[in-house]
Amino acid sequence: MHEIDSKMRLKLGKVVQFIFLASCLLFFMTITYIKTDRASAEAGEKNDFASVWQERVPQSLDASKEYENIEAEVRKVEVIKRTTTKAPFSQDDLFISVKTTLNYHKPRLDLILKTWYKLARDQVWFFTDSDDPEYSEKTNGHLINTNCSASHNRRSLCCKMSAEFDAFLESDRKWFCHFDDDNYVNVPKLVKLLQQRSWQDDWYLGKPSIRAPLEILNRENLTQKLSFWFATGGAGFCVSRALALKMMPIVGGGRITTIGENIRLPDDVTMGYIIEHLLKVRLSVIEEFHSHLEPMKFLKPEKLSEQISFSYSKYENEMNALNIEGFDRRVDPTRFLSLHCLLFPNFSFCPKK
């Protein structure tokens, strides 16, 4: 009986041990499952968030790409600002030089002083070759004796151009415009032309009198030829301040004369050589500039108000001048008085309609 009880207790202990081990195993399996399921859930939640974020990125913001795009747009705006913003310019910023000589003070300057000069008294300077107290007073001190020769040779012309250009460089003006004493200048149209271009950029404005670029021998290598355009001085030309400053180391201090002598060409051609050939700045052709080398009679009267400069000349007994109505030709052979009254009829000497 005692032996049977011992066996029963042994079996019961084994059963209890089995149940305990089974319970422990079940407990650890449950804990592991819960942890695994929670981790999976968290991972799934993260994956869902990431997928949602990735779907939204193109519609809202990918930080690195968006920053690059913003930088690109800023650069575009900066470029647009630099290329479209014009520096302020008014008539007060204009320097007009008129080349003349003592013998033409009376016959030519009087006509200018009566007409277009009155529209730009403070902007016009006359460059001559002699002192003349009468015309110095008439021009309010704007008659400059260059001390150049009164002849019309290459050296004399370049000497006066040097004086004109140096005077401009010493001023604080923004545009340099050269004309001859046989030009009429439509000042408001000239100012409008210059306002459409920035004086801070390189501009060489004028009109050539030849149909093809000028070819000359290269003085440094006589086997080579150079070609360039130039604006004829007889129609007038303009140079921006920015370009003038680039020219200064080459031409400042009267060196236009030296260059002209070296290439053996007159003042306007020398300017074209310096600008087009040496500095590689191209001439911008302005069709509204006109010289005495053109037949003035072909300019249509209804288009005259749109033009900027005019001229005249006389060949034997034939006058090359505008064909417009106005004053008697004996009183106004150049037609500049008639032109002025056509453009600005309120001047006191103009006939009242």
CSV table of C-alpha atoms in Angstrom, one decimal:
chain,number,residue,atom,x,y,z
A,1,MET,CA,0.0,0.0,0.0
A,2,HIS,CA,2.8,2.3,0.8
A,3,GLU,CA,4.5,1.4,-2.5
A,4,ILE,CA,1.3,2.2,-4.4
A,5,ASP,CA,1.1,5.7,-2.8
A,6,SER,CA,4.7,6.4,-3.7
A,7,LYS,CA,4.1,5.6,-7.3
A,8,MET,CA,0.9,7.7,-7.4
A,9,ARG,CA,2.8,10.7,-6.0
A,10,LEU,CA,5.6,10.3,-8.5
A,11,LYS,CA,3.1,10.3,-11.5
A,12,LEU,CA,1.3,13.2,-10.0
A,13,GLY,CA,4.5,15.2,-9.7
A,14,LYS,CA,5.4,14.5,-13.3
A,15,VAL,CA,2.0,15.7,-14.4
A,16,VAL,CA,2.3,18.9,-12.4
A,17,GLN,CA,5.8,19.5,-13.8
A,18,PHE,CA,4.5,19.0,-17.3
A,19,ILE,CA,1.7,21.3,-16.8
A,20,PHE,CA,4.1,23.9,-15.4
A,21,LEU,CA,6.5,23.6,-18.2
A,22,ALA,CA,3.7,23.8,-20.8
A,23,SER,CA,2.3,26.9,-19.1
A,24,CYS,CA,5.7,28.5,-19.1
A,25,LEU,CA,6.2,27.7,-22.8
A,26,LEU,CA,2.7,29.1,-23.6
A,27,PHE,CA,3.5,32.2,-21.7
A,28,PHE,CA,6.7,32.9,-23.5
A,29,MET,CA,5.1,32.2,-26.9
A,30,THR,CA,2.4,34.6,-26.1
A,31,ILE,CA,4.8,37.3,-25.1
A,32,THR,CA,6.9,36.8,-28.2
A,33,TYR,CA,3.9,37.0,-30.4
A,34,ILE,CA,2.7,40.2,-28.8
A,35,LYS,CA,6.1,41.8,-29.3
A,36,THR,CA,6.4,40.7,-32.8
A,37,ASP,CA,2.9,41.8,-33.7
A,38,ARG,CA,3.5,45.2,-32.1
A,39,ALA,CA,6.8,45.6,-33.9
A,40,SER,CA,5.2,44.7,-37.2
A,41,ALA,CA,2.4,47.1,-36.6
A,42,GLU,CA,4.8,49.9,-35.8
A,43,ALA,CA,6.8,49.0,-38.9
A,44,GLY,CA,3.7,48.9,-41.0
A,45,GLU,CA,2.6,52.3,-39.6
A,46,LYS,CA,6.0,53.7,-40.5
A,47,ASN,CA,5.9,52.2,-44.0
A,48,ASP,CA,2.4,53.6,-44.5
A,49,PHE,CA,3.6,57.1,-43.4
A,50,ALA,CA,6.6,57.0,-45.7
A,51,SER,CA,4.5,55.9,-48.6
A,52,VAL,CA,2.0,58.7,-47.9
A,53,TRP,CA,4.8,61.2,-47.6
A,54,GLN,CA,6.4,60.1,-50.9
A,55,GLU,CA,3.1,60.4,-52.6
A,56,ARG,CA,2.7,64.0,-51.3
A,57,VAL,CA,6.3,65.1,-52.1
A,58,PRO,CA,5.7,66.0,-55.8
A,59,GLN,CA,2.6,67.9,-54.9
A,60,SER,CA,4.1,69.9,-52.0
A,61,LEU,CA,7.8,70.0,-51.1
A,62,ASP,CA,10.9,68.0,-51.7
A,63,ALA,CA,13.3,70.2,-49.7
A,64,SER,CA,16.5,69.8,-51.8
A,65,LYS,CA,14.8,70.0,-55.2
A,66,GLU,CA,12.6,72.9,-54.2
A,67,TYR,CA,15.5,74.9,-52.9
A,68,GLU,CA,17.4,74.3,-56.2
A,69,ASN,CA,14.3,75.5,-58.1
A,70,ILE,CA,14.0,78.6,-56.0
A,71,GLU,CA,17.7,79.4,-56.5
A,72,ALA,CA,17.3,79.0,-60.2
A,73,GLU,CA,14.3,81.3,-60.3
A,74,VAL,CA,16.2,83.9,-58.2
A,75,ARG,CA,19.0,83.7,-60.7
A,76,LYS,CA,16.6,84.2,-63.6
A,77,VAL,CA,15.1,87.3,-61.9
A,78,GLU,CA,18.6,88.7,-61.3
A,79,VAL,CA,19.4,88.2,-65.0
A,80,ILE,CA,16.2,89.9,-66.0
A,81,LYS,CA,16.9,92.8,-63.7
A,82,ARG,CA,20.3,93.3,-65.1
A,83,THR,CA,19.1,93.1,-68.7
A,84,THR,CA,15.9,95.1,-68.5
A,85,THR,CA,16.6,97.8,-66.0
A,86,LYS,CA,17.7,101.0,-67.7
A,87,ALA,CA,19.9,103.5,-65.8
A,88,PRO,CA,18.2,106.9,-65.4
A,89,PHE,CA,18.9,109.4,-68.1
A,90,SER,CA,17.6,112.8,-68.9
A,91,GLN,CA,18.6,115.6,-71.3
A,92,ASP,CA,20.8,117.0,-68.5
A,93,ASP,CA,23.0,113.9,-68.8
A,94,LEU,CA,23.7,114.6,-72.5
A,95,PHE,CA,27.0,116.1,-73.9
A,96,ILE,CA,26.6,117.4,-77.5
A,97,SER,CA,29.8,118.6,-79.2
A,98,VAL,CA,29.7,120.6,-82.4
A,99,LYS,CA,32.9,120.8,-84.5
A,100,THR,CA,33.4,124.1,-86.2
A,101,THR,CA,36.0,126.6,-87.4
A,102,LEU,CA,36.4,130.4,-87.1
A,103,ASN,CA,35.4,131.0,-90.7
A,104,TYR,CA,32.0,129.3,-90.1
A,105,HIS,CA,31.1,131.0,-86.9
A,106,LYS,CA,28.9,133.6,-88.6
A,107,PRO,CA,27.4,131.6,-91.5
A,108,ARG,CA,26.8,128.4,-89.6
A,109,LEU,CA,26.7,129.0,-85.9
A,110,ASP,CA,24.1,131.8,-86.1
A,111,LEU,CA,21.7,129.4,-87.8
A,112,ILE,CA,22.3,126.7,-85.1
A,113,LEU,CA,22.0,129.3,-82.3
A,114,LYS,CA,18.7,130.5,-83.7
A,115,THR,CA,17.1,127.1,-84.0
A,116,TRP,CA,17.9,123.8,-82.3
A,117,TYR,CA,20.6,125.1,-79.9
A,118,LYS,CA,17.7,126.8,-78.0
A,119,LEU,CA,16.4,123.4,-77.1
A,120,ALA,CA,19.6,122.3,-75.5
A,121,ARG,CA,21.6,125.4,-74.3
A,122,ASP,CA,23.2,123.6,-71.4
A,123,GLN,CA,24.1,120.5,-73.4
A,124,VAL,CA,25.8,121.9,-76.5
A,125,TRP,CA,29.5,122.9,-76.7
A,126,PHE,CA,31.2,124.2,-79.8
A,127,PHE,CA,34.8,123.2,-80.5
A,128,THR,CA,36.7,125.6,-82.7
A,129,ASP,CA,40.2,126.7,-83.6
A,130,SER,CA,40.3,130.4,-82.5
A,131,ASP,CA,39.2,132.6,-79.7
A,132,ASP,CA,36.0,134.5,-80.5
A,133,PRO,CA,34.6,136.7,-77.7
A,134,GLU,CA,31.4,137.4,-79.6
A,135,TYR,CA,30.4,133.8,-80.0
A,136,SER,CA,31.7,132.8,-76.6
A,137,GLU,CA,29.2,135.3,-75.2
A,138,LYS,CA,26.4,134.0,-77.6
A,139,THR,CA,27.0,130.5,-76.4
A,140,ASN,CA,27.2,131.4,-72.7
A,141,GLY,CA,30.8,130.3,-72.6
A,142,HIS,CA,30.3,127.1,-74.5
A,143,LEU,CA,32.8,127.9,-77.3
A,144,ILE,CA,36.0,126.0,-76.7
A,145,ASN,CA,39.2,126.9,-78.5
A,146,THR,CA,41.0,123.6,-79.1
A,147,ASN,CA,44.1,125.4,-80.4
A,148,CYS,CA,44.0,122.9,-83.3
A,149,SER,CA,44.8,124.0,-86.9
A,150,ALA,CA,42.0,125.6,-88.9
A,151,SER,CA,42.7,123.4,-91.9
A,152,HIS,CA,40.5,120.5,-92.8
A,153,ASN,CA,43.2,117.9,-92.9
A,154,ARG,CA,43.4,114.6,-91.1
A,155,ARG,CA,45.5,115.8,-88.2
A,156,SER,CA,43.3,118.9,-87.6
A,157,LEU,CA,40.1,116.9,-87.6
A,158,CYS,CA,41.5,114.3,-85.2
A,159,CYS,CA,42.9,117.1,-83.0
A,160,LYS,CA,39.4,118.6,-82.5
A,161,MET,CA,37.8,115.2,-82.0
A,162,SER,CA,40.4,114.5,-79.2
A,163,ALA,CA,39.4,117.8,-77.6
A,164,GLU,CA,35.7,117.0,-77.8
A,165,PHE,CA,36.1,113.5,-76.3
A,166,ASP,CA,38.5,114.6,-73.5
A,167,ALA,CA,36.0,117.3,-72.6
A,168,PHE,CA,33.2,114.7,-72.3
A,169,LEU,CA,35.4,112.4,-70.2
A,170,GLU,CA,36.1,115.2,-67.8
A,171,SER,CA,32.3,115.9,-67.4
A,172,ASP,CA,29.8,113.8,-65.5
A,173,ARG,CA,27.5,113.3,-68.5
A,174,LYS,CA,26.2,109.9,-69.6
A,175,TRP,CA,26.2,110.2,-73.4
A,176,PHE,CA,28.6,111.8,-75.9
A,177,CYS,CA,27.1,112.9,-79.2
A,178,HIS,CA,29.2,114.5,-81.9
A,179,PHE,CA,27.8,116.7,-84.7
A,180,ASP,CA,29.2,119.0,-87.3
A,181,ASP,CA,28.3,122.7,-87.8
A,182,ASP,CA,26.2,121.9,-90.9
A,183,ASN,CA,23.9,119.6,-88.9
A,184,TYR,CA,20.4,120.3,-87.6
A,185,VAL,CA,19.6,118.1,-84.5
A,186,ASN,CA,16.1,117.2,-83.5
A,187,VAL,CA,16.9,117.3,-79.8
A,188,PRO,CA,13.7,115.6,-78.3
A,189,LYS,CA,14.1,112.7,-80.7
A,190,LEU,CA,17.8,112.3,-79.9
A,191,VAL,CA,17.0,112.2,-76.2
A,192,LYS,CA,14.3,109.7,-76.8
A,193,LEU,CA,16.7,107.5,-78.7
A,194,LEU,CA,19.2,107.5,-75.9
A,195,GLN,CA,16.6,106.9,-73.2
A,196,GLN,CA,15.9,103.6,-75.0
A,197,ARG,CA,19.4,102.4,-74.3
A,198,SER,CA,21.4,102.2,-71.1
A,199,TRP,CA,24.5,104.5,-70.9
A,200,GLN,CA,26.0,101.7,-68.6
A,201,ASP,CA,26.2,99.4,-71.6
A,202,ASP,CA,28.6,99.7,-74.6
A,203,TRP,CA,26.8,101.7,-77.3
A,204,TYR,CA,28.2,103.1,-80.6
A,205,LEU,CA,25.3,104.7,-82.4
A,206,GLY,CA,25.4,106.3,-85.9
A,207,LYS,CA,25.1,105.7,-89.6
A,208,PRO,CA,27.7,104.6,-92.1
A,209,SER,CA,28.1,106.4,-95.4
A,210,ILE,CA,29.5,103.4,-97.2
A,211,ARG,CA,27.8,100.1,-98.2
A,212,ALA,CA,30.4,97.7,-96.9
A,213,PRO,CA,32.9,97.7,-94.0
A,214,LEU,CA,36.0,99.8,-94.7
A,215,GLU,CA,39.1,97.8,-95.5
A,216,ILE,CA,42.6,99.1,-94.6
A,217,LEU,CA,46.1,97.7,-94.5
A,218,ASN,CA,47.2,96.4,-91.1
A,219,ARG,CA,50.1,98.8,-90.3
A,220,GLU,CA,51.7,96.1,-88.1
A,221,ASN,CA,51.5,93.5,-90.9
A,222,LEU,CA,51.2,95.0,-94.4
A,223,THR,CA,50.3,91.6,-95.8
A,224,GLN,CA,47.0,91.7,-93.8
A,225,LYS,CA,43.9,93.8,-94.1
A,226,LEU,CA,41.5,95.1,-91.4
A,227,SER,CA,37.8,95.8,-91.9
A,228,PHE,CA,35.4,97.7,-89.7
A,229,TRP,CA,32.4,99.9,-89.9
A,230,PHE,CA,32.4,103.6,-88.8
A,231,ALA,CA,29.7,106.2,-88.2
A,232,THR,CA,30.1,109.1,-90.5
A,233,GLY,CA,30.7,112.3,-88.6
A,234,GLY,CA,28.6,114.3,-91.1
A,235,ALA,CA,25.5,112.6,-89.7
A,236,GLY,CA,26.5,112.6,-86.1
A,237,PHE,CA,27.2,109.7,-83.8
A,238,CYS,CA,26.8,108.9,-80.1
A,239,VAL,CA,28.9,106.9,-77.6
A,240,SER,CA,27.7,105.7,-74.1
A,241,ARG,CA,29.6,106.5,-71.0
A,242,ALA,CA,30.5,102.9,-70.4
A,243,LEU,CA,32.1,102.6,-73.8
A,244,ALA,CA,33.9,105.9,-73.4
A,245,LEU,CA,35.5,104.7,-70.2
A,246,LYS,CA,36.8,101.6,-72.0
A,247,MET,CA,38.2,103.9,-74.7
A,248,MET,CA,39.9,106.2,-72.3
A,249,PRO,CA,43.1,104.2,-71.8
A,250,ILE,CA,43.5,104.1,-75.6
A,251,VAL,CA,42.4,107.6,-76.6
A,252,GLY,CA,42.5,109.8,-73.5
A,253,GLY,CA,44.9,112.8,-73.4
A,254,GLY,CA,44.7,113.6,-77.1
A,255,ARG,CA,45.7,110.2,-78.4
A,256,ILE,CA,43.0,110.1,-81.0
A,257,THR,CA,45.3,112.3,-83.0
A,258,THR,CA,48.2,109.9,-82.7
A,259,ILE,CA,46.0,106.9,-83.7
A,260,GLY,CA,44.6,108.8,-86.7
A,261,GLU,CA,48.1,109.6,-87.9
A,262,ASN,CA,49.2,106.0,-87.5
A,263,ILE,CA,46.4,104.6,-89.6
A,264,ARG,CA,46.3,107.7,-91.8
A,265,LEU,CA,42.5,108.2,-91.5
A,266,PRO,CA,40.3,111.2,-90.5
A,267,ASP,CA,38.5,111.6,-87.1
A,268,ASP,CA,35.2,109.7,-87.7
A,269,VAL,CA,37.0,106.8,-89.3
A,270,THR,CA,39.6,106.7,-86.5
A,271,MET,CA,36.7,106.5,-83.9
A,272,GLY,CA,35.3,103.5,-85.8
A,273,TYR,CA,38.7,101.9,-85.9
A,274,ILE,CA,39.1,102.3,-82.1
A,275,ILE,CA,35.6,101.1,-81.2
A,276,GLU,CA,34.9,98.4,-83.8
A,277,HIS,CA,38.4,97.0,-84.4
A,278,LEU,CA,40.3,97.6,-81.2
A,279,LEU,CA,37.4,97.2,-78.7
A,280,LYS,CA,35.2,94.9,-80.7
A,281,VAL,CA,32.0,96.9,-80.1
A,282,ARG,CA,29.8,96.9,-83.1
A,283,LEU,CA,28.2,100.0,-84.6
A,284,SER,CA,24.4,100.1,-84.1
A,285,VAL,CA,23.0,101.7,-87.2
A,286,ILE,CA,20.5,104.5,-86.6
A,287,GLU,CA,18.7,105.2,-89.9
A,288,GLU,CA,17.3,108.5,-88.5
A,289,PHE,CA,20.8,110.1,-88.7
A,290,HIS,CA,21.4,111.9,-92.0
A,291,SER,CA,24.6,113.5,-93.5
A,292,HIS,CA,25.3,115.8,-96.5
A,293,LEU,CA,26.3,112.7,-98.4
A,294,GLU,CA,22.7,111.7,-98.7
A,295,PRO,CA,20.2,113.4,-101.1
A,296,MET,CA,18.1,115.4,-98.6
A,297,LYS,CA,15.3,115.9,-101.1
A,298,PHE,CA,14.2,112.3,-100.8
A,299,LEU,CA,13.3,112.6,-97.1
A,300,LYS,CA,9.5,112.7,-97.1
A,301,PRO,CA,8.1,115.8,-95.3
A,302,GLU,CA,5.6,113.7,-93.3
A,303,LYS,CA,8.5,111.7,-91.9
A,304,LEU,CA,10.7,114.6,-90.9
A,305,SER,CA,9.5,114.8,-87.3
A,306,GLU,CA,10.7,111.2,-86.8
A,307,GLN,CA,14.3,111.9,-87.9
A,308,ILE,CA,17.2,112.9,-85.6
A,309,SER,CA,19.8,114.7,-87.6
A,310,PHE,CA,19.8,116.6,-91.0
A,311,SER,CA,22.4,118.2,-93.1
A,312,TYR,CA,22.9,120.1,-96.4
A,313,SER,CA,25.6,120.8,-99.0
A,314,LYS,CA,26.2,122.7,-102.1
A,315,TYR,CA,27.7,121.3,-105.3
A,316,GLU,CA,28.4,124.1,-107.8
A,317,ASN,CA,25.1,125.9,-108.1
A,318,GLU,CA,22.9,123.0,-106.9
A,319,MET,CA,21.8,122.9,-103.2
A,320,ASN,CA,21.4,119.5,-101.5
A,321,ALA,CA,18.8,120.4,-99.0
A,322,LEU,CA,15.4,119.3,-97.7
A,323,ASN,CA,12.5,119.8,-100.1
A,324,ILE,CA,10.0,121.4,-97.8
A,325,GLU,CA,7.7,124.4,-97.9
A,326,GLY,CA,8.5,127.4,-95.7
A,327,PHE,CA,10.7,130.4,-95.9
A,328,ASP,CA,11.9,131.8,-99.3
A,329,ARG,CA,15.0,129.8,-100.4
A,330,ARG,CA,16.9,133.0,-100.7
A,331,VAL,CA,16.4,133.6,-97.0
A,332,ASP,CA,16.6,129.9,-96.0
A,333,PRO,CA,18.8,128.0,-98.5
A,334,THR,CA,19.7,125.3,-96.0
A,335,ARG,CA,15.9,124.8,-95.2
A,336,PHE,CA,16.8,124.6,-91.5
A,337,LEU,CA,14.7,127.6,-90.6
A,338,SER,CA,11.7,126.0,-92.4
A,339,LEU,CA,12.4,122.6,-90.8
A,340,HIS,CA,12.6,124.1,-87.3
A,341,CYS,CA,9.3,125.9,-87.7
A,342,LEU,CA,7.7,122.7,-89.0
A,343,LEU,CA,8.9,120.8,-85.9
A,344,PHE,CA,8.5,123.6,-83.4
A,345,PRO,CA,6.0,126.2,-84.8
A,346,ASN,CA,5.8,128.2,-81.5
A,347,PHE,CA,9.2,129.9,-82.0
A,348,SER,CA,8.8,133.6,-82.4
A,349,PHE,CA,10.4,133.8,-85.9
A,350,CYS,CA,8.0,131.2,-87.3
A,351,PRO,CA,5.1,132.4,-89.4
A,352,LYS,CA,1.8,132.3,-87.6
A,353,LYS,CA,-0.9,130.3,-89.3
